[in-house]
Amino acid sequence: MNKFVTFEGCDGVGKTAQLEKLKQYCRQFKPDAVFTREPGGSSIAEKIRGVILDAGNDGMTDVCEAFLYAAARAQHLNDIVVPALKAGKTVFCDRYVHSSLAYQGAGRGLGVAWVGRLNELATGGVMPDCTVFFDLPPDKCFERKGGADCSDRIETGGREFHRKIYDGYKEIIAGSPERFEVVDASGTIEEIFEDMLSRLKKRGVL
């Protein structure tokens, strides 16, 4: 059965490493799975990603940022996600709507409801079957990765910004717990992966 699964967490939580391990697993057990990311994933969306993350764009308004994420998402859905789902494939996506709700809605203070309405327009209501949230507070995330990436405009947003994001994720999950699989991301890469794998199998994704 085709599924749309997204992965969320604070910057530096280790999503990239976990998705790489999942990709290796799927090469053997689910070779038609599609792996993609946001912002980006397709040619036009990747160009928008460059604008969003460029540290030189420090004058970007929060509203502009939210619209750029939504625009990239609309293009990515059109180019990658929807065609793959229609073809009967499972899509694993690194970040999706919940990132915007947490980062722009809670972190930037635009409001989760407002950002939610914007993304309903951008996605046409396409939502994941489930979302894996890697749970680790931002201070621990940045400690693990050795600090923020100075070339990334989002990562350099400051401690308070990232704490608001984490708290935002927690509130979103509490509002719809059935949509999420919350994975403790404080363990080793192997421990985290085995927990995630077990949860995805129970969901019928793998």
PDB file of C-alpha atoms in Angstrom:
ATOM      1  CA  MET A   1       0.000   0.000   0.000  1.00  0.00           C
ATOM      2  CA  ASN A   2       1.283   3.456  -0.843  1.00  0.00           C
ATOM      3  CA  LYS A   3       1.813   5.822   2.087  1.00  0.00           C
ATOM      4  CA  PHE A   4       2.954   9.388   2.585  1.00  0.00           C
ATOM      5  CA  VAL A   5       5.233   9.600   5.627  1.00  0.00           C
ATOM      6  CA  THR A   6       6.962  12.746   6.851  1.00  0.00           C
ATOM      7  CA  PHE A   7       9.772  13.278   9.342  1.00  0.00           C
ATOM      8  CA  GLU A   8      10.063  16.212  11.736  1.00  0.00           C
ATOM      9  CA  GLY A   9      12.262  17.523  14.515  1.00  0.00           C
ATOM     10  CA  CYS A  10      14.447  20.422  15.559  1.00  0.00           C
ATOM     11  CA  ASP A  11      17.538  21.361  13.569  1.00  0.00           C
ATOM     12  CA  GLY A  12      20.377  18.955  14.311  1.00  0.00           C
ATOM     13  CA  VAL A  13      18.160  16.193  15.710  1.00  0.00           C
ATOM     14  CA  GLY A  14      19.620  13.597  13.326  1.00  0.00           C
ATOM     15  CA  LYS A  15      16.876  13.183  10.716  1.00  0.00           C
ATOM     16  CA  THR A  16      19.380  13.029   7.871  1.00  0.00           C
ATOM     17  CA  ALA A  17      21.237  10.095   9.406  1.00  0.00           C
ATOM     18  CA  GLN A  18      18.009   8.226  10.143  1.00  0.00           C
ATOM     19  CA  LEU A  19      16.611   8.776   6.657  1.00  0.00           C
ATOM     20  CA  GLU A  20      19.860   7.544   5.124  1.00  0.00           C
ATOM     21  CA  LYS A  21      19.573   4.345   7.156  1.00  0.00           C
ATOM     22  CA  LEU A  22      15.926   4.002   6.144  1.00  0.00           C
ATOM     23  CA  LYS A  23      16.903   4.488   2.507  1.00  0.00           C
ATOM     24  CA  GLN A  24      19.433   1.663   2.795  1.00  0.00           C
ATOM     25  CA  TYR A  25      16.781  -0.543   4.405  1.00  0.00           C
ATOM     26  CA  CYS A  26      14.285   0.203   1.649  1.00  0.00           C
ATOM     27  CA  ARG A  27      16.769  -0.654  -1.092  1.00  0.00           C
ATOM     28  CA  GLN A  28      16.337  -4.232   0.076  1.00  0.00           C
ATOM     29  CA  PHE A  29      12.769  -4.368   1.384  1.00  0.00           C
ATOM     30  CA  LYS A  30      10.886  -1.541  -0.387  1.00  0.00           C
ATOM     31  CA  PRO A  31      12.889  -0.615  -3.496  1.00  0.00           C
ATOM     32  CA  ASP A  32      10.175   1.549  -5.073  1.00  0.00           C
ATOM     33  CA  ALA A  33      10.016   3.954  -2.100  1.00  0.00           C
ATOM     34  CA  VAL A  34      10.604   7.613  -2.939  1.00  0.00           C
ATOM     35  CA  PHE A  35      12.777   9.779  -0.676  1.00  0.00           C
ATOM     36  CA  THR A  36      12.545  13.540  -0.886  1.00  0.00           C
ATOM     37  CA  ARG A  37      12.879  16.673   1.235  1.00  0.00           C
ATOM     38  CA  GLU A  38      11.495  20.111   1.980  1.00  0.00           C
ATOM     39  CA  PRO A  39      12.025  22.847   1.228  1.00  0.00           C
ATOM     40  CA  GLY A  40      13.159  21.540  -2.127  1.00  0.00           C
ATOM     41  CA  GLY A  41      12.892  18.102  -3.617  1.00  0.00           C
ATOM     42  CA  SER A  42      12.364  19.280  -7.203  1.00  0.00           C
ATOM     43  CA  SER A  43      14.208  21.738  -9.436  1.00  0.00           C
ATOM     44  CA  ILE A  44      12.095  24.850  -8.860  1.00  0.00           C
ATOM     45  CA  ALA A  45      11.521  24.079  -5.180  1.00  0.00           C
ATOM     46  CA  GLU A  46      15.283  23.690  -4.643  1.00  0.00           C
ATOM     47  CA  LYS A  47      15.814  27.192  -6.036  1.00  0.00           C
ATOM     48  CA  ILE A  48      13.277  28.541  -3.554  1.00  0.00           C
ATOM     49  CA  ARG A  49      15.117  26.622  -0.806  1.00  0.00           C
ATOM     50  CA  GLY A  50      18.286  28.492  -1.673  1.00  0.00           C
ATOM     51  CA  VAL A  51      16.540  31.830  -1.179  1.00  0.00           C
ATOM     52  CA  ILE A  52      14.974  30.773   2.128  1.00  0.00           C
ATOM     53  CA  LEU A  53      18.144  29.443   3.742  1.00  0.00           C
ATOM     54  CA  ASP A  54      20.646  31.986   2.412  1.00  0.00           C
ATOM     55  CA  ALA A  55      22.092  33.732   5.486  1.00  0.00           C
ATOM     56  CA  GLY A  56      22.561  36.838   3.332  1.00  0.00           C
ATOM     57  CA  ASN A  57      18.794  37.278   3.172  1.00  0.00           C
ATOM     58  CA  ASP A  58      18.581  38.468   6.774  1.00  0.00           C
ATOM     59  CA  GLY A  59      16.077  41.166   5.805  1.00  0.00           C
ATOM     60  CA  MET A  60      13.443  38.624   4.790  1.00  0.00           C
ATOM     61  CA  THR A  61      10.161  39.176   6.614  1.00  0.00           C
ATOM     62  CA  ASP A  62       8.519  36.347   8.499  1.00  0.00           C
ATOM     63  CA  VAL A  63       5.470  36.514   6.222  1.00  0.00           C
ATOM     64  CA  CYS A  64       7.668  36.323   3.123  1.00  0.00           C
ATOM     65  CA  GLU A  65       9.416  33.284   4.620  1.00  0.00           C
ATOM     66  CA  ALA A  66       6.108  31.538   5.262  1.00  0.00           C
ATOM     67  CA  PHE A  67       4.904  32.177   1.712  1.00  0.00           C
ATOM     68  CA  LEU A  68       8.179  30.944   0.221  1.00  0.00           C
ATOM     69  CA  TYR A  69       7.930  27.681   2.168  1.00  0.00           C
ATOM     70  CA  ALA A  70       4.329  27.262   1.004  1.00  0.00           C
ATOM     71  CA  ALA A  71       5.295  28.019  -2.609  1.00  0.00           C
ATOM     72  CA  ALA A  72       8.126  25.494  -2.549  1.00  0.00           C
ATOM     73  CA  ARG A  73       5.739  22.948  -1.027  1.00  0.00           C
ATOM     74  CA  ALA A  74       3.115  23.440  -3.723  1.00  0.00           C
ATOM     75  CA  GLN A  75       5.716  22.906  -6.453  1.00  0.00           C
ATOM     76  CA  HIS A  76       7.247  19.904  -4.694  1.00  0.00           C
ATOM     77  CA  LEU A  77       3.855  18.250  -4.326  1.00  0.00           C
ATOM     78  CA  ASN A  78       3.106  18.783  -8.000  1.00  0.00           C
ATOM     79  CA  ASP A  79       6.476  17.547  -9.225  1.00  0.00           C
ATOM     80  CA  ILE A  80       7.348  14.705  -6.842  1.00  0.00           C
ATOM     81  CA  VAL A  81       4.908  13.682  -4.116  1.00  0.00           C
ATOM     82  CA  VAL A  82       1.531  13.483  -5.845  1.00  0.00           C
ATOM     83  CA  PRO A  83       2.823  11.699  -8.987  1.00  0.00           C
ATOM     84  CA  ALA A  84       4.611   9.121  -6.809  1.00  0.00           C
ATOM     85  CA  LEU A  85       1.528   8.491  -4.671  1.00  0.00           C
ATOM     86  CA  LYS A  86      -0.647   8.154  -7.788  1.00  0.00           C
ATOM     87  CA  ALA A  87       1.850   5.598  -9.096  1.00  0.00           C
ATOM     88  CA  GLY A  88       1.315   3.531  -5.945  1.00  0.00           C
ATOM     89  CA  LYS A  89       4.640   4.351  -4.322  1.00  0.00           C
ATOM     90  CA  THR A  90       5.403   5.150  -0.708  1.00  0.00           C
ATOM     91  CA  VAL A  91       6.883   8.621  -0.198  1.00  0.00           C
ATOM     92  CA  PHE A  92       9.210   9.463   2.682  1.00  0.00           C
ATOM     93  CA  CYS A  93       9.684  13.216   3.046  1.00  0.00           C
ATOM     94  CA  ASP A  94      12.160  15.051   5.267  1.00  0.00           C
ATOM     95  CA  ARG A  95       9.910  17.863   6.645  1.00  0.00           C
ATOM     96  CA  TYR A  96       6.479  18.971   5.468  1.00  0.00           C
ATOM     97  CA  VAL A  97       3.561  21.102   6.716  1.00  0.00           C
ATOM     98  CA  HIS A  98       4.259  20.505  10.404  1.00  0.00           C
ATOM     99  CA  SER A  99       7.633  22.207   9.973  1.00  0.00           C
ATOM    100  CA  SER A 100       5.881  25.372   8.821  1.00  0.00           C
ATOM    101  CA  LEU A 101       3.387  25.192  11.677  1.00  0.00           C
ATOM    102  CA  ALA A 102       6.226  24.872  14.194  1.00  0.00           C
ATOM    103  CA  TYR A 103       8.850  27.160  12.630  1.00  0.00           C
ATOM    104  CA  GLN A 104       6.765  29.974  11.152  1.00  0.00           C
ATOM    105  CA  GLY A 105       3.583  29.507  13.192  1.00  0.00           C
ATOM    106  CA  ALA A 106       5.149  29.073  16.643  1.00  0.00           C
ATOM    107  CA  GLY A 107       8.783  30.088  16.164  1.00  0.00           C
ATOM    108  CA  ARG A 108       8.188  33.265  14.153  1.00  0.00           C
ATOM    109  CA  GLY A 109       4.950  34.012  15.968  1.00  0.00           C
ATOM    110  CA  LEU A 110       2.710  34.137  12.886  1.00  0.00           C
ATOM    111  CA  GLY A 111       0.232  31.775  14.514  1.00  0.00           C
ATOM    112  CA  VAL A 112      -0.278  28.090  13.859  1.00  0.00           C
ATOM    113  CA  ALA A 113      -3.829  28.689  12.593  1.00  0.00           C
ATOM    114  CA  TRP A 114      -2.717  31.330  10.058  1.00  0.00           C
ATOM    115  CA  VAL A 115       0.146  29.206   8.754  1.00  0.00           C
ATOM    116  CA  GLY A 116      -2.209  26.245   8.631  1.00  0.00           C
ATOM    117  CA  ARG A 117      -4.656  28.119   6.383  1.00  0.00           C
ATOM    118  CA  LEU A 118      -1.824  29.201   4.079  1.00  0.00           C
ATOM    119  CA  ASN A 119      -0.659  25.616   3.718  1.00  0.00           C
ATOM    120  CA  GLU A 120      -4.153  24.290   3.088  1.00  0.00           C
ATOM    121  CA  LEU A 121      -4.119  26.471  -0.020  1.00  0.00           C
ATOM    122  CA  ALA A 122      -0.611  25.345  -0.973  1.00  0.00           C
ATOM    123  CA  THR A 123      -1.220  21.622  -0.513  1.00  0.00           C
ATOM    124  CA  GLY A 124      -4.842  21.264  -1.504  1.00  0.00           C
ATOM    125  CA  GLY A 125      -5.306  19.308   1.705  1.00  0.00           C
ATOM    126  CA  VAL A 126      -2.660  16.650   0.955  1.00  0.00           C
ATOM    127  CA  MET A 127      -1.459  15.497   4.382  1.00  0.00           C
ATOM    128  CA  PRO A 128       0.785  12.632   5.484  1.00  0.00           C
ATOM    129  CA  ASP A 129      -0.600   9.305   6.637  1.00  0.00           C
ATOM    130  CA  CYS A 130       1.719   9.615   9.618  1.00  0.00           C
ATOM    131  CA  THR A 131       4.553  11.806  10.831  1.00  0.00           C
ATOM    132  CA  VAL A 132       7.637  10.651  12.720  1.00  0.00           C
ATOM    133  CA  PHE A 133       8.818  13.261  15.228  1.00  0.00           C
ATOM    134  CA  PHE A 134      12.350  12.867  16.524  1.00  0.00           C
ATOM    135  CA  ASP A 135      12.091  14.217  20.043  1.00  0.00           C
ATOM    136  CA  LEU A 136      15.142  16.064  21.361  1.00  0.00           C
ATOM    137  CA  PRO A 137      15.232  19.630  22.743  1.00  0.00           C
ATOM    138  CA  PRO A 138      17.108  22.159  20.571  1.00  0.00           C
ATOM    139  CA  ASP A 139      19.921  22.752  23.075  1.00  0.00           C
ATOM    140  CA  LYS A 140      20.746  19.047  22.957  1.00  0.00           C
ATOM    141  CA  CYS A 141      20.455  19.023  19.154  1.00  0.00           C
ATOM    142  CA  PHE A 142      22.962  21.823  18.660  1.00  0.00           C
ATOM    143  CA  GLU A 143      25.253  20.345  21.295  1.00  0.00           C
ATOM    144  CA  ARG A 144      25.252  17.097  19.350  1.00  0.00           C
ATOM    145  CA  LYS A 145      26.057  18.734  16.007  1.00  0.00           C
ATOM    146  CA  GLY A 146      28.577  21.205  17.399  1.00  0.00           C
ATOM    147  CA  GLY A 147      26.549  24.407  17.031  1.00  0.00           C
ATOM    148  CA  ALA A 148      24.421  26.073  14.381  1.00  0.00           C
ATOM    149  CA  ASP A 149      25.391  26.219  10.707  1.00  0.00           C
ATOM    150  CA  CYS A 150      26.289  29.895  10.187  1.00  0.00           C
ATOM    151  CA  SER A 151      25.386  29.684   6.486  1.00  0.00           C
ATOM    152  CA  ASP A 152      21.826  28.594   7.316  1.00  0.00           C
ATOM    153  CA  ARG A 153      19.490  31.519   8.051  1.00  0.00           C
ATOM    154  CA  ILE A 154      17.052  29.302   9.964  1.00  0.00           C
ATOM    155  CA  GLU A 155      19.603  27.556  12.171  1.00  0.00           C
ATOM    156  CA  THR A 156      21.086  30.884  13.274  1.00  0.00           C
ATOM    157  CA  GLY A 157      17.719  32.142  14.555  1.00  0.00           C
ATOM    158  CA  GLY A 158      18.798  31.980  18.201  1.00  0.00           C
ATOM    159  CA  ARG A 159      18.031  29.890  21.269  1.00  0.00           C
ATOM    160  CA  GLU A 160      14.613  31.417  22.043  1.00  0.00           C
ATOM    161  CA  PHE A 161      13.455  30.915  18.449  1.00  0.00           C
ATOM    162  CA  HIS A 162      14.381  27.234  18.486  1.00  0.00           C
ATOM    163  CA  ARG A 163      12.818  26.688  21.902  1.00  0.00           C
ATOM    164  CA  LYS A 164       9.539  28.141  20.581  1.00  0.00           C
ATOM    165  CA  ILE A 165       9.771  25.721  17.635  1.00  0.00           C
ATOM    166  CA  TYR A 166      10.207  22.736  19.945  1.00  0.00           C
ATOM    167  CA  ASP A 167       7.322  23.828  22.160  1.00  0.00           C
ATOM    168  CA  GLY A 168       5.244  24.398  19.017  1.00  0.00           C
ATOM    169  CA  TYR A 169       5.868  20.847  17.837  1.00  0.00           C
ATOM    170  CA  LYS A 170       4.826  19.525  21.246  1.00  0.00           C
ATOM    171  CA  GLU A 171       1.528  21.443  21.147  1.00  0.00           C
ATOM    172  CA  ILE A 172       0.789  20.315  17.584  1.00  0.00           C
ATOM    173  CA  ILE A 173       1.410  16.681  18.522  1.00  0.00           C
ATOM    174  CA  ALA A 174      -0.748  16.966  21.643  1.00  0.00           C
ATOM    175  CA  GLY A 175      -3.597  18.232  19.456  1.00  0.00           C
ATOM    176  CA  SER A 176      -3.494  15.230  17.071  1.00  0.00           C
ATOM    177  CA  PRO A 177      -1.488  12.451  18.734  1.00  0.00           C
ATOM    178  CA  GLU A 178      -2.879   9.772  16.411  1.00  0.00           C
ATOM    179  CA  ARG A 179      -1.063  11.366  13.450  1.00  0.00           C
ATOM    180  CA  PHE A 180       2.382  11.114  15.043  1.00  0.00           C
ATOM    181  CA  GLU A 181       4.993   8.584  16.065  1.00  0.00           C
ATOM    182  CA  VAL A 182       7.220  10.255  18.679  1.00  0.00           C
ATOM    183  CA  VAL A 183      10.706   8.743  18.731  1.00  0.00           C
ATOM    184  CA  ASP A 184      13.109   9.443  21.587  1.00  0.00           C
ATOM    185  CA  ALA A 185      16.139  10.867  19.760  1.00  0.00           C
ATOM    186  CA  SER A 186      18.503  10.895  22.742  1.00  0.00           C
ATOM    187  CA  GLY A 187      19.900   7.415  22.127  1.00  0.00           C
ATOM    188  CA  THR A 188      22.386   6.009  19.645  1.00  0.00           C
ATOM    189  CA  ILE A 189      21.752   6.099  15.901  1.00  0.00           C
ATOM    190  CA  GLU A 190      20.974   2.376  15.978  1.00  0.00           C
ATOM    191  CA  GLU A 191      18.572   2.649  18.927  1.00  0.00           C
ATOM    192  CA  ILE A 192      16.692   5.502  17.285  1.00  0.00           C
ATOM    193  CA  PHE A 193      16.514   3.663  13.976  1.00  0.00           C
ATOM    194  CA  GLU A 194      15.182   0.435  15.493  1.00  0.00           C
ATOM    195  CA  ASP A 195      12.473   2.358  17.355  1.00  0.00           C
ATOM    196  CA  MET A 196      11.473   4.210  14.188  1.00  0.00           C
ATOM    197  CA  LEU A 197      11.486   1.008  12.133  1.00  0.00           C
ATOM    198  CA  SER A 198       9.279  -0.793  14.650  1.00  0.00           C
ATOM    199  CA  ARG A 199       6.768   2.064  14.637  1.00  0.00           C
ATOM    200  CA  LEU A 200       6.608   2.226  10.843  1.00  0.00           C
ATOM    201  CA  LYS A 201       6.041  -1.508  10.656  1.00  0.00           C
ATOM    202  CA  LYS A 202       3.160  -1.270  13.137  1.00  0.00           C
ATOM    203  CA  ARG A 203       1.669   1.474  10.972  1.00  0.00           C
ATOM    204  CA  GLY A 204       1.805  -0.827   7.951  1.00  0.00           C
ATOM    205  CA  VAL A 205       4.248   1.434   6.138  1.00  0.00           C
ATOM    206  CA  LEU A 206       6.990  -1.215   5.933  1.00  0.00           C
TER     207      LEU A 206
END
